Amino acid sequence: MLFAVRMDVDLPLDLDAQFRDELLATEKAYSQKLQRAGKWVHLWRVVGEYSNLSVFDVADNGELHELLWNLPLFKYMKVTVTPLAQHPSAVAG
Amino acid sequence: MLFAVRMDVDLPLDLDAQFRDELLATEKAYSQKLQRAGKWVHLWRVVGEYSNLSVFDVADNGELHELLWNLPLFKYMKVTVTPLAQHPSAVAG
Amino acid sequence: MLFAVRMDVDLPLDLDAQFRDELLATEKAYSQKLQRAGKWVHLWRVVGEYSNLSVFDVADNGELHELLWNLPLFKYMKVTVTPLAQHPSAVAG
Amino acid sequence: MLFAVRMDVDLPLDLDAQFRDELLATEKAYSQKLQRAGKWVHLWRVVGEYSNLSVFDVADNGELHELLWNLPLFKYMKVTVTPLAQHPSAVAG
Amino acid sequence: MLFAVRMDVDLPLDLDAQFRDELLATEKAYSQKLQRAGKWVHLWRVVGEYSNLSVFDVADNGELHELLWNLPLFKYMKVTVTPLAQHPSAVAG
Amino acid sequence: MLFAVRMDVDLPLDLDAQFRDELLATEKAYSQKLQRAGKWVHLWRVVGEYSNLSVFDVADNGELHELLWNLPLFKYMKVTVTPLAQHPSAVAG
Amino acid sequence: MLFAVRMDVDLPLDLDAQFRDELLATEKAYSQKLQRAGKWVHLWRVVGEYSNLSVFDVADNGELHELLWNLPLFKYMKVTVTPLAQHPSAVAG
Amino acid sequence: MLFAVRMDVDLPLDLDAQFRDELLATEKAYSQKLQRAGKWVHLWRVVGEYSNLSVFDVADNGELHELLWNLPLFKYMKVTVTPLAQHPSAVAG
Amino acid sequence: MLFAVRMDVDLPLDLDAQFRDELLATEKAYSQKLQRAGKWVHLWRVVGEYSNLSVFDVADNGELHELLWNLPLFKYMKVTVTPLAQHPSAVAG
Amino acid sequence: MLFAVRMDVDLPLDLDAQFRDELLATEKAYSQKLQRAGKWVHLWRVVGEYSNLSVFDVADNGELHELLWNLPLFKYMKVTVTPLAQHPSAVAG
């Protein structure tokens, strides 16, 4: 079951540099683990913004919430969720 | 080069039924031709709305505009375009 | 899997009275069939508006879209969907 | 008398960890007491956000305000209240 | 129990003049009956707009909805409801 | 001459407790003096929010501005002013 | 007593040309009579829009409402009213 | 050439009192010099807000920007500029 | 003196085809005459929308308003004007 | 390939003066290098705001994102990107 998710990141300007680096490394590892597991199926950068547009493939709403809530950057993000369905004109199923 | 495109359709309530059916058939054929050509790479229905979220893969801005401008439903749609780029955490290139 | 759905109805002012009555009767029957089937689990009127706030319990995004898309009043509505999950402080499961 | 209430929580990023844990424990206890008393009749997490959608069943506007104003997290929340009424198509009273 | 209600009227430009006059007379009579009954306790014109700001005193949400839904101008209005409570600094109870 | 005024209070989270208590006591005294003087004719709490909806009766725009500008909480508030006039359907003058 | 008033005009596209000319001539005469009477003290065109920014000098809210309500173009306008007061840094009284 | 300019001031709550007084005195002197020079032709307080509505008369866009950019309060303000033109119904040129 | 101007076109869906063609030809001729005169210095299509982003170089606000007001498509457009000035980091004057 | 980019700068009020001067000098040098390289083809100040309207000419979305992401002021800016295409009425290619 697919969901589009837009994440807009807003890090505090005075975040400690080392903490920030570790945080971003943790976020990257977390994201890549979910990508490899087939949960986080698309991840694109929005041009000119500290934001991404993503697509998740999950079993249900609860799983999606757990994945997002546990994002290392969650408390620094605005997250917008859009449930998706099969489009009748889509060639691929 | 990728672009996210959201299309919100607003057909007039009194559209002639036959005209509407033909219009939608033309739209579907147009969309599927572009999907098969690898230009319209994702097409999802937004749940509960007469809208889709799509991703296009085009050579440049001009090509994207031509594809969208010539949509049979273009005059009945609000179209929102978001340019995308490679995300540094994306596993796939 | 639960979703909150708000529906804002906007009937054309010049809708034929008989057509309108039949339309509303069909909508009511459609809604009550889904309520009895346990799919449309809550239906409340928003005070002072031609709107409702509802909760649906469905198997997945696709089922929710089908139920909403086939509402007899769908073309006269603005529909807003909010995916819900279990809250950690909720007493009931 | 029913009201839908959406609560969007925005904790300061630098909140002391112990204070935060106690605050959340107090909030949870407060919420569960009201749920058990039949005042706070539904509590759902909004997927991907630090927010909930709730339904309260109270005697009047004044009681609702007292319950919300005394939420331990009240000063960290944006609260949106929507009065609800019986819907003519609702199967359940 | 008090509610602030703002009503923004938007009559069709081509409304038949006689129908419009009768409609407005019916609305006025309806409003004055509720004012005299102590249900519609304040009614002010918003300066420069075809709008009013009102305060209703009703037994519950359901009664308020019935009063508003049956306004002769209801289908030509946007209605915004704000539940009110006693303010701790108010001199009058 | 009447004006509706909505005040949305946003106190800093780290305001000194004693300062806060004194500030609120001063605000309450200021408000009640104006209420007793017949300037601040209605004061209602907006349910679920740190906000009030008020009605002022003043000689002119300048007097209203002075009353609002000198509110002890003014610098912590967002104030929205709506000029009111006699409504032609109002029973009371 | 001064008020800033912005008027955004939205004439129906199919308005009869003669009716439109007469309407605009009536509006112009009405406006100029108020300007000469010292009620409508400033009238500027907003560049690129069918809108004006005006300043009115009236005895009270009620007079302003009467002047605006009776504008020949009133039913084709969105009107926004902003009450003004003497600024402490203004050189002129 | 005329421009309407709205300035919304937002001073930090913890601004040093002496600094604030000097800043406001400098702003007032700057404003009055421009008013006397015939550049800042109107200055009104917006009732109930720390805001003003002004009209500037300048040679061109560049001059307006210089005047605004050098406001002592510029970094504490949100500034909104609306270009104005002669209105065909204006009695005064 | 430069102004950015965005024009969003909204033609009625039922516009007569011949009228529409003539209207668009007139608009194009009008635009190209101003481009050749050095008044309309940039004209770009906004990708995926019936909109353009333009830059005008005019003597003053009044000239800009005249040019825009006389656009053949003016009554079918929403026009947004942004005054521009020399940027201190711009290499070209 | 052209993109309009609007940048709204919001520097912290308490930024160290020397750091600020160096930051702005770095930003200016970065901008001018891109201007001379033909990537940043227009740069205008928005009148009355700490903002610019720019046009970039880049090979693709990815290049635009890199240029913007590496702006020295990036973390202090809100950036809005609008893809542009050739307009059929443009005289210049």
Coordinates of C-alpha atoms in Angstrom, one line a residue, chain J residues 4 8-11 14 18-19 22 28 30 38 40 44-45 50 55 64 71 75 77 80-82 88 91:
Chain J
A4 CA 12.7 31.6 -11.9
D8 CA 13.6 35.4 0.9
V9 CA 16.4 36.0 3.4
D10 CA 15.7 35.8 7.2
L11 CA 18.9 36.4 9.1
D14 CA 21.4 38.5 16.9
Q18 CA 31.6 40.3 11.7
F19 CA 30.3 36.9 10.9
E22 CA 31.9 37.9 6.0
K28 CA 28.1 38.2 -3.1
Y30 CA 29.5 33.3 -5.0
G38 CA 26.2 32.7 -17.3
W40 CA 22.6 33.2 -12.8
W44 CA 16.7 41.7 -9.1
R45 CA 15.9 43.1 -5.6
Y50 CA 15.1 41.3 1.9
V55 CA 16.6 33.6 -13.2
L64 CA 20.1 24.0 -10.2
L71 CA 24.5 29.3 -1.5
K75 CA 20.2 28.0 5.6
M77 CA 16.6 31.5 3.1
T80 CA 10.9 29.1 -4.3
V81 CA 11.6 27.5 -7.7
T82 CA 9.4 28.0 -10.9
P88 CA 4.9 31.1 -28.0
V91 CA 9.9 37.6 -29.8

